[in-house]
Amino acid sequence: MKLPLSWLQEFVDLHLPLDELLEAMSLSGLEVEDVTTPGGGAAGIRTARVLAWEPHPDADKLRVVRVTGDGGDGELELVCGASNFDVDDVVAHALPGGYVPGVTGPDGRPGLTLEARTIRGVVSHGMLASAKELQLGDDHSGILTLAPETALGVPLEELLPLGEPVIEIAVQADRGDHLSVLGVARDLAAILDTPWRVPEVPSLPEPESLPLSVRTDGCAAFLTWSLEDVEVTTSPLWLRQRLAQCGVRAIDVVVDVTNLVMLELGQPLHAFDLDELRGPALTVREASDGETLTTLDDRTRELVPGDLVIDDADRSVSLAGVMGGAETEVSADTTRVLLEAAVWEPTRIRDTSRRLGLVSEASQRFERGVDPHGAQRALARAAQLLRDLTGARSTGGDEVRVDPPVGWAERPTVELDTGRVSATLGLELPVERQRQLLERAGATVVAGDGEAGDAGGAGDEGDVGVSGRAGDPGDAGDAGGPGDLVAGSATLLVTPPSWRRDLLRPADVTEEIARLHGYERIPATLPALPVTGGLTPVQRLEREARELALAAGFHEAVTRPFVGEDALLGVAPSEGRVLLANPLAKDASAMRPTLVEGLLQALRRNHGQGRPGTALVELGRCFRPVDDELAAVLDGVVVDEWRWRSPAGEDLPIQPRVLALAAQGLRLGDGWLDLDERWSVPDLLDVVDRVAATLAPPDDATWRLERMPVERDGFHPGRTVALLFHGHEVGLAGQLHPTEADRRDLPEPVVVAELLLEPFLAAVPEGGYAPISARPIVRHPALSVDVALVAADDVPYATLERAVRAGAGQLLDEAWWFDEYRGEQVGGGRRSLAIRLRLQAPDRQLTDEDAERVIEAVAREAEEVGATLRR
Amino acid sequence: MTDLDALQRDALAAVAAAEDLDDLERVRVTFTGKRSELAAAQKGMGSLDADERRRRGQALNAFRQAFTSAFDERHEQLSDAALRARLEAERLDLTLPPRRVPPGRPHLLTQVEHEILDVFIGMGYRVAEGPEAESGTYNFDMLNIEPNHPARQEMDTIYVDGFDDVVLRTHTSPVQARVMTAEEPPIAVVCPGRTYRADAVDATHSPVFSQVEGLVIAEDVTMADLRGTLLAFARSLFGADRQIRLRPSFFPFTEPSAEVDVSFEGSAGNHGWLEILGAGMVDPNVLAACGVDGDRFRGFAFGIGIERVAMLRHGVHDIRELFDADARFLARF
């Protein structure tokens, strides 16, 4: 809402400097978005009379004009492109050296300092300005012409309020009263504790008994006012300027007056051409299903029950509260006008406006709620202006007030416990202070029964207050003194003013008191919280998992979790997608089913920036439909409830926490002649294993991830493994297939891995895992034993290691592979893995016989899993 | 008979001439080994008479002593030289940076989120989380945002297809609703997480962003407690000399509501206020919808935009940089 300062001042006295006013507004709920000064800086522009003009000898569309000179004397010649003027018109003449704020300057921004210049052979001494060039509106169809009696040679800024501040505020959803100059002025009066005033308006003329009927509870009041002898002309400059300052386009005097009154008083008005109204009679009713209405913008609107329409004697003529009908629109030929003002139910107007995608100045006000008692004043104000501006005569007025009043237009009384207000704010506010603040806001305040109160005089309206009196807020406002504390609590019955729809409950009234008292006066204290805080064991483990990936050289990425149709799939792939009903873009039509696609796109961007290698980790949620195959995985590995549900018990999309890694290019050694190390799948598996080991219960061998070679779309068939936990795929690691890497324009190798964290995190007990207990350090020297096991390629290492562990039993401290051999000696499709065992015993030095026994036992265990010990 | 004097001269000369330890060892073998002249001389001792043998023995001992002494001295010299040579050969240029994969960095949003969480954890809060694809009941209805409330439309919600009322949560407040419905007061939680709005991507808008929201429900909490809590937070994150100010505002889920600004002093001497969060006393309708006894308990809540804090504090001017995963950006923080 744009508010010209001078307009506000018509309703409230503002004696403080602009910056202080703006500060006071910001701190009191009037959020200032911008302050502009349209026409600001205008200089060297004088009124002048056109003495003569003739076509430019060398240009069809230009005129050479002679006007009175500076000071009204002499004459000057200039060139002008407009043709909407004639001899004797008074115009705005910008002289050489003058500054015209609305003309684009050489720097591309508004504002130009003029110089005398030659246009097609004629020297032009300045220019004649249009309204737009003076920032008085957007009219650029011709130059500005002023009233013929205007004095000549007068600086324009003395005649027109150029450069006057216009304050733009953001209007809160619950403060419809801020959508008018009067409303903001009234609130400023409450904030600054100063009086406000409204314009004097005539009362409704004698009824003309126009048949009006209201057949819906969506209308609280419906009033009309008829005028004749209306001359539909262009509005006077001051009116056009007011509209321009508020960003509203001038049309004609009738429409402009209705808009002006709406901006001024907050009540939207509609003007019908009375001669086009059949009957004339008006009926307000609910639309029936499928009926249509052509609105002022010449679009045919299809209506549904719930919409409100206004009919004349035999057709609908207006979409109530949103936009008038085209057929009864005021035109240049109109001489009789019916002004209509009504109060519509906010939710209905909002629904209609939203459904039709039709937002008007009127609908915006009605949906936030207008003052139910403001309609008549607005109607009278408009009639008064039309009388003054066009000589129109009032012929009659009619009014329908819905009786009994509809509930939504009521302003119920709030029973306020003032002690509770103080307790909520953490600030002792005396009863009288609270009462004064509410009265400043326009509320009617009387004492309640005194149930809650121990304040003296409760029950007697005149005696509620203990100290202070209206207009003396300074004393009462400085709360905190012991005397004030005694003021204690009382019950106040607060009836909000008709223009405040937002004061319905004690909490609302509490905010109003705090707002007008000043949020700045609320002290800063810390609550004594009777709780203990901290991260849960799960939350600590999640942070640890991230640290492990970072330590391995992966930077953490946060990517946008949307994907298009052709996302690469990671762990537990499925076709299932959580689609968005209103996606922002075609390539963001669904939530990510896995995290790998986002990371691959990030790799591509980094490669595009010329990076030789990038490694990224992301922790976040992936999304799958309720019945996705991933549900079976989670059912299989998560003991507890893992689904999120609505309060009604409906399953929400599956959205487990996931850790994903992606890397491409050089791991180490960019430019080094002796080193060329690239990111590989084992680098990722290393992180995934460490994360799994860290999140798993300590010392629980059943929590190992099994690796199973798999073939997947987009992945290298020989370099991809699924990570199984209790037989379910909870992770995937692999290298992109060469064609997939090529399709993404990424140099090979490109490697990705993904691990579902949910199975691990869900297993952590509320108090965390039991502390890890120390193992005694064995003092006797360890014995190293190497074994070589030959097994087919489909026997995973983990199986062989298990055989080794089983064979070595209690003596084993550690085991790890150190060599892989393939070749004729072991046969095709097989490999020999050399594994070193470090053996120890707590009570003795191990001997060669111990080693022999272990080797034989390993040999037996190896046979069990289809491997043989190579002797 | 071997001329021991001559032999000693030759031996000592050879010891002195030895260039390294191997050389010296060869000299030792040559002059004192099993097939040396010395050994031969010793073998011939048996054929001598007693006097002769004694003299010869003394001469041999003298030779041995002289040789051993010269040998040991030379051996030490050559050992020292060898060690020095090795040390010289092993010289490393330790001024060179190491060849290693540097550790990665946590994302700026993670760092700021953790920092914010840790401030509140220090004040006794727990951390609560919830789903990102969320029921509209938790996201809106229980937070006093009715279906046709303007705030519901202004939030530019992204809806999930195939459900009546599942949305990408527009704030992390639904987690507060989940906590309130599941737990008895007193409650003090902070709720971090990703949130969504139907905003096209540009320098200041992102369809996905991050919040930390806080909720306290207890018997006697006040708006002054809210102010003190937020002041402590602002000072912890932005500096001990900061002030905050509360401006009246409107949120459906709080009443009274406030926008909160933090003071700043620019390097150019300019100063002013920057909006950092929204807050207020929990609306009675929210308490009722979440099953909290509003006569007994009061609450306050606040919501912090992590991106905004990160951008203000670290001079990030384009929100897209937070989501583009450019490794230069990631490594910077």
CSV table of C-alpha atoms in Angstrom, one decimal, chain A residues 23 26-29 31 172-174 347 350-351 354 367-368 420 423-426 505 507-508 510-511 514-515 519-520 522-527 529-535 539 542-543 546 550-562 578-582 584 591 602 605-606 609 611 614 616 621 623 626 644-647 650-653 655 657 667-668 672 674-675 679, chain B residues 99-107 110 114 117-118 121 123-127 129-135 137-138 142 148-150 153-154 157-161 163 166 168 178 186 188 194 196-199 201 207-208 216 221-225 227-229 231 245-250 255-259 281 283-285 294-295 298 300 320 322-328 330-331:
chain,number,residue,atom,x,y,z
A,23,GLU,CA,11.1,4.2,12.5
A,26,SER,CA,8.5,-0.1,11.6
A,27,LEU,CA,8.5,-0.6,15.3
A,28,SER,CA,4.7,-0.7,15.5
A,29,GLY,CA,3.7,-3.1,12.9
A,31,GLU,CA,6.4,-2.4,7.9
A,172,GLN,CA,0.0,-8.0,7.1
A,173,ALA,CA,-2.6,-10.7,6.3
A,174,ASP,CA,-4.7,-9.8,9.3
A,347,THR,CA,-13.6,-15.9,2.8
A,350,ARG,CA,-11.0,-14.8,-1.4
A,351,ASP,CA,-12.2,-18.2,-2.7
A,354,ARG,CA,-8.3,-17.3,-6.1
A,367,GLU,CA,-10.8,-10.6,1.5
A,368,ARG,CA,-8.9,-9.0,4.3
A,420,ARG,CA,-2.5,-12.7,32.2
A,423,ALA,CA,2.3,-12.6,32.7
A,424,THR,CA,2.5,-13.4,29.0
A,425,LEU,CA,4.6,-10.4,28.2
A,426,GLY,CA,6.9,-10.7,31.2
A,505,ARG,CA,-9.3,-13.3,21.4
A,507,ALA,CA,-4.1,-13.3,22.7
A,508,ASP,CA,-4.9,-10.8,19.9
A,510,THR,CA,-2.5,-8.9,24.3
A,511,GLU,CA,-0.5,-8.3,21.1
A,514,ALA,CA,2.2,-5.0,23.6
A,515,ARG,CA,2.4,-3.3,20.2
A,519,TYR,CA,7.8,-4.2,22.0
A,520,GLU,CA,11.0,-2.4,22.9
A,522,ILE,CA,9.7,-5.9,26.9
A,523,PRO,CA,12.7,-6.8,29.0
A,524,ALA,CA,15.2,-9.6,28.1
A,525,THR,CA,15.2,-12.5,30.5
A,526,LEU,CA,16.2,-16.2,30.2
A,527,PRO,CA,13.6,-18.9,31.0
A,529,LEU,CA,13.8,-24.4,31.7
A,530,PRO,CA,13.0,-27.5,33.8
A,531,VAL,CA,14.4,-29.8,31.1
A,532,THR,CA,17.8,-31.1,30.0
A,533,GLY,CA,19.0,-30.8,26.4
A,534,GLY,CA,21.7,-32.2,24.1
A,535,LEU,CA,22.1,-34.3,21.1
A,539,GLN,CA,22.3,-37.3,16.3
A,542,GLU,CA,25.0,-38.8,12.3
A,543,ARG,CA,27.6,-36.0,12.8
A,546,ARG,CA,29.7,-37.0,8.1
A,550,LEU,CA,35.1,-35.4,5.2
A,551,ALA,CA,38.2,-37.0,6.6
A,552,ALA,CA,38.5,-39.1,3.4
A,553,GLY,CA,38.6,-36.0,1.3
A,554,PHE,CA,35.0,-35.6,0.3
A,555,HIS,CA,33.5,-32.1,0.4
A,556,GLU,CA,29.9,-31.9,1.7
A,557,ALA,CA,27.4,-30.8,-0.9
A,558,VAL,CA,23.8,-29.7,-0.5
A,559,THR,CA,21.9,-30.1,-3.7
A,560,ARG,CA,18.4,-29.3,-4.7
A,561,PRO,CA,16.5,-32.6,-4.1
A,562,PHE,CA,14.4,-32.5,-7.3
A,578,VAL,CA,7.2,-39.1,-5.5
A,579,LEU,CA,5.8,-36.7,-8.1
A,580,LEU,CA,5.1,-33.1,-7.4
A,581,ALA,CA,1.6,-31.7,-8.2
A,582,ASN,CA,2.9,-28.3,-9.1
A,584,LEU,CA,8.7,-25.7,-10.7
A,591,MET,CA,11.6,-35.7,-5.5
A,602,ALA,CA,27.4,-31.3,-9.3
A,605,ARG,CA,29.4,-28.5,-13.1
A,606,ASN,CA,32.8,-28.8,-11.4
A,609,GLN,CA,34.8,-25.3,-14.4
A,611,ARG,CA,38.6,-29.0,-12.0
A,614,THR,CA,36.0,-33.6,-7.4
A,616,LEU,CA,31.5,-34.9,-2.9
A,621,ARG,CA,16.6,-37.8,2.5
A,623,PHE,CA,11.9,-40.1,-1.5
A,626,VAL,CA,4.5,-45.4,0.0
A,644,TRP,CA,6.2,-41.2,8.9
A,645,ARG,CA,2.4,-40.8,9.1
A,646,SER,CA,-0.2,-38.1,9.1
A,647,PRO,CA,-2.3,-37.5,12.3
A,650,GLU,CA,-2.1,-42.1,6.5
A,651,ASP,CA,1.4,-43.2,5.3
A,652,LEU,CA,3.5,-40.4,4.0
A,653,PRO,CA,6.0,-41.0,1.2
A,655,GLN,CA,11.9,-40.7,3.1
A,657,ARG,CA,18.1,-40.7,5.5
A,667,ARG,CA,42.3,-37.9,-6.5
A,668,LEU,CA,45.9,-36.7,-6.2
A,672,TRP,CA,52.7,-34.3,-11.0
A,674,ASP,CA,55.2,-39.3,-11.1
A,675,LEU,CA,51.7,-39.5,-9.8
A,679,TRP,CA,39.1,-41.7,-7.5
B,99,ARG,CA,51.3,-34.8,-1.3
B,100,ARG,CA,48.0,-36.0,0.2
B,101,VAL,CA,44.3,-35.8,-0.2
B,102,PRO,CA,43.2,-32.8,1.9
B,103,PRO,CA,40.1,-33.5,4.1
B,104,GLY,CA,36.8,-32.2,2.9
B,105,ARG,CA,34.8,-29.5,4.6
B,106,PRO,CA,31.3,-29.6,6.0
B,107,HIS,CA,28.9,-27.5,4.0
B,110,THR,CA,25.8,-27.6,8.0
B,114,HIS,CA,25.3,-27.0,13.9
B,117,LEU,CA,21.8,-25.9,17.3
B,118,ASP,CA,24.7,-25.9,19.7
B,121,ILE,CA,21.6,-27.1,23.2
B,123,MET,CA,20.5,-23.5,26.8
B,124,GLY,CA,18.9,-26.8,27.5
B,125,TYR,CA,17.2,-27.6,24.2
B,126,ARG,CA,16.9,-31.0,22.4
B,127,VAL,CA,17.0,-31.4,18.7
B,129,GLU,CA,13.4,-33.8,13.3
B,130,GLY,CA,10.6,-34.8,11.0
B,131,PRO,CA,9.7,-35.7,7.5
B,132,GLU,CA,10.1,-33.3,4.6
B,133,ALA,CA,7.2,-34.6,2.6
B,134,GLU,CA,4.7,-33.8,5.4
B,135,SER,CA,1.0,-34.0,6.1
B,137,THR,CA,-2.5,-31.3,8.9
B,138,TYR,CA,0.9,-30.9,10.6
B,142,MET,CA,-2.4,-27.7,13.6
B,148,ASN,CA,-8.3,-20.5,2.9
B,149,HIS,CA,-6.1,-18.4,5.2
B,150,PRO,CA,-4.1,-16.0,3.0
B,153,GLN,CA,-1.5,-19.3,-0.2
B,154,GLU,CA,1.3,-16.8,0.3
B,157,THR,CA,3.3,-24.5,-1.2
B,158,ILE,CA,4.6,-27.4,-3.4
B,159,TYR,CA,2.1,-30.2,-3.2
B,160,VAL,CA,2.9,-33.9,-3.5
B,161,ASP,CA,0.9,-35.6,-6.3
B,163,PHE,CA,-2.2,-37.5,-2.0
B,166,VAL,CA,0.7,-34.0,1.5
B,168,LEU,CA,6.8,-30.4,0.9
B,178,ARG,CA,4.6,-33.5,16.1
B,186,PRO,CA,7.8,-28.9,29.6
B,188,ALA,CA,12.3,-27.1,24.7
B,194,ARG,CA,15.2,-28.6,4.7
B,196,TYR,CA,10.4,-25.9,0.4
B,197,ARG,CA,8.5,-23.1,-1.4
B,198,ALA,CA,7.4,-22.8,-5.0
B,199,ASP,CA,9.9,-20.1,-5.7
B,201,VAL,CA,15.6,-20.1,-8.6
B,207,PRO,CA,12.7,-23.6,-3.8
B,208,VAL,CA,14.6,-25.5,-1.1
B,216,VAL,CA,9.5,-23.8,24.3
B,221,VAL,CA,7.5,-18.6,30.0
B,222,THR,CA,7.0,-15.0,28.8
B,223,MET,CA,7.7,-12.9,25.8
B,224,ALA,CA,10.6,-11.4,27.9
B,225,ASP,CA,12.0,-14.9,28.0
B,227,ARG,CA,13.5,-11.8,23.9
B,228,GLY,CA,16.3,-12.9,26.2
B,229,THR,CA,16.7,-16.2,24.4
B,231,LEU,CA,19.4,-11.9,22.4
B,245,ARG,CA,14.9,-5.4,18.4
B,246,LEU,CA,11.4,-6.9,18.0
B,247,ARG,CA,8.9,-5.5,15.6
B,248,PRO,CA,5.2,-6.4,15.6
B,249,SER,CA,4.3,-8.7,12.8
B,250,PHE,CA,1.8,-11.4,11.9
B,255,GLU,CA,0.3,-14.2,18.9
B,256,PRO,CA,1.9,-11.8,19.8
B,257,SER,CA,4.2,-12.1,16.8
B,258,ALA,CA,7.5,-10.3,16.0
B,259,GLU,CA,10.1,-9.9,13.4
B,281,MET,CA,4.2,-16.5,21.7
B,283,ASP,CA,-1.0,-19.0,19.4
B,284,PRO,CA,-3.7,-20.5,21.7
B,285,ASN,CA,-5.2,-22.2,18.7
B,294,GLY,CA,-3.4,-23.5,27.2
B,295,ASP,CA,-4.6,-22.5,30.6
B,298,ARG,CA,2.4,-21.0,27.6
B,300,PHE,CA,7.2,-19.2,22.6
B,320,ARG,CA,22.5,-20.3,-5.6
B,322,LEU,CA,24.9,-22.6,-1.5
B,323,PHE,CA,23.3,-25.3,-3.7
B,324,ASP,CA,25.5,-25.5,-6.7
B,325,ALA,CA,28.3,-27.6,-5.0
B,326,ASP,CA,31.1,-25.7,-6.6
B,327,ALA,CA,34.2,-27.3,-4.9
B,328,ARG,CA,35.8,-23.9,-4.6
B,330,LEU,CA,32.7,-25.8,-0.5
B,331,ALA,CA,36.4,-25.8,0.3
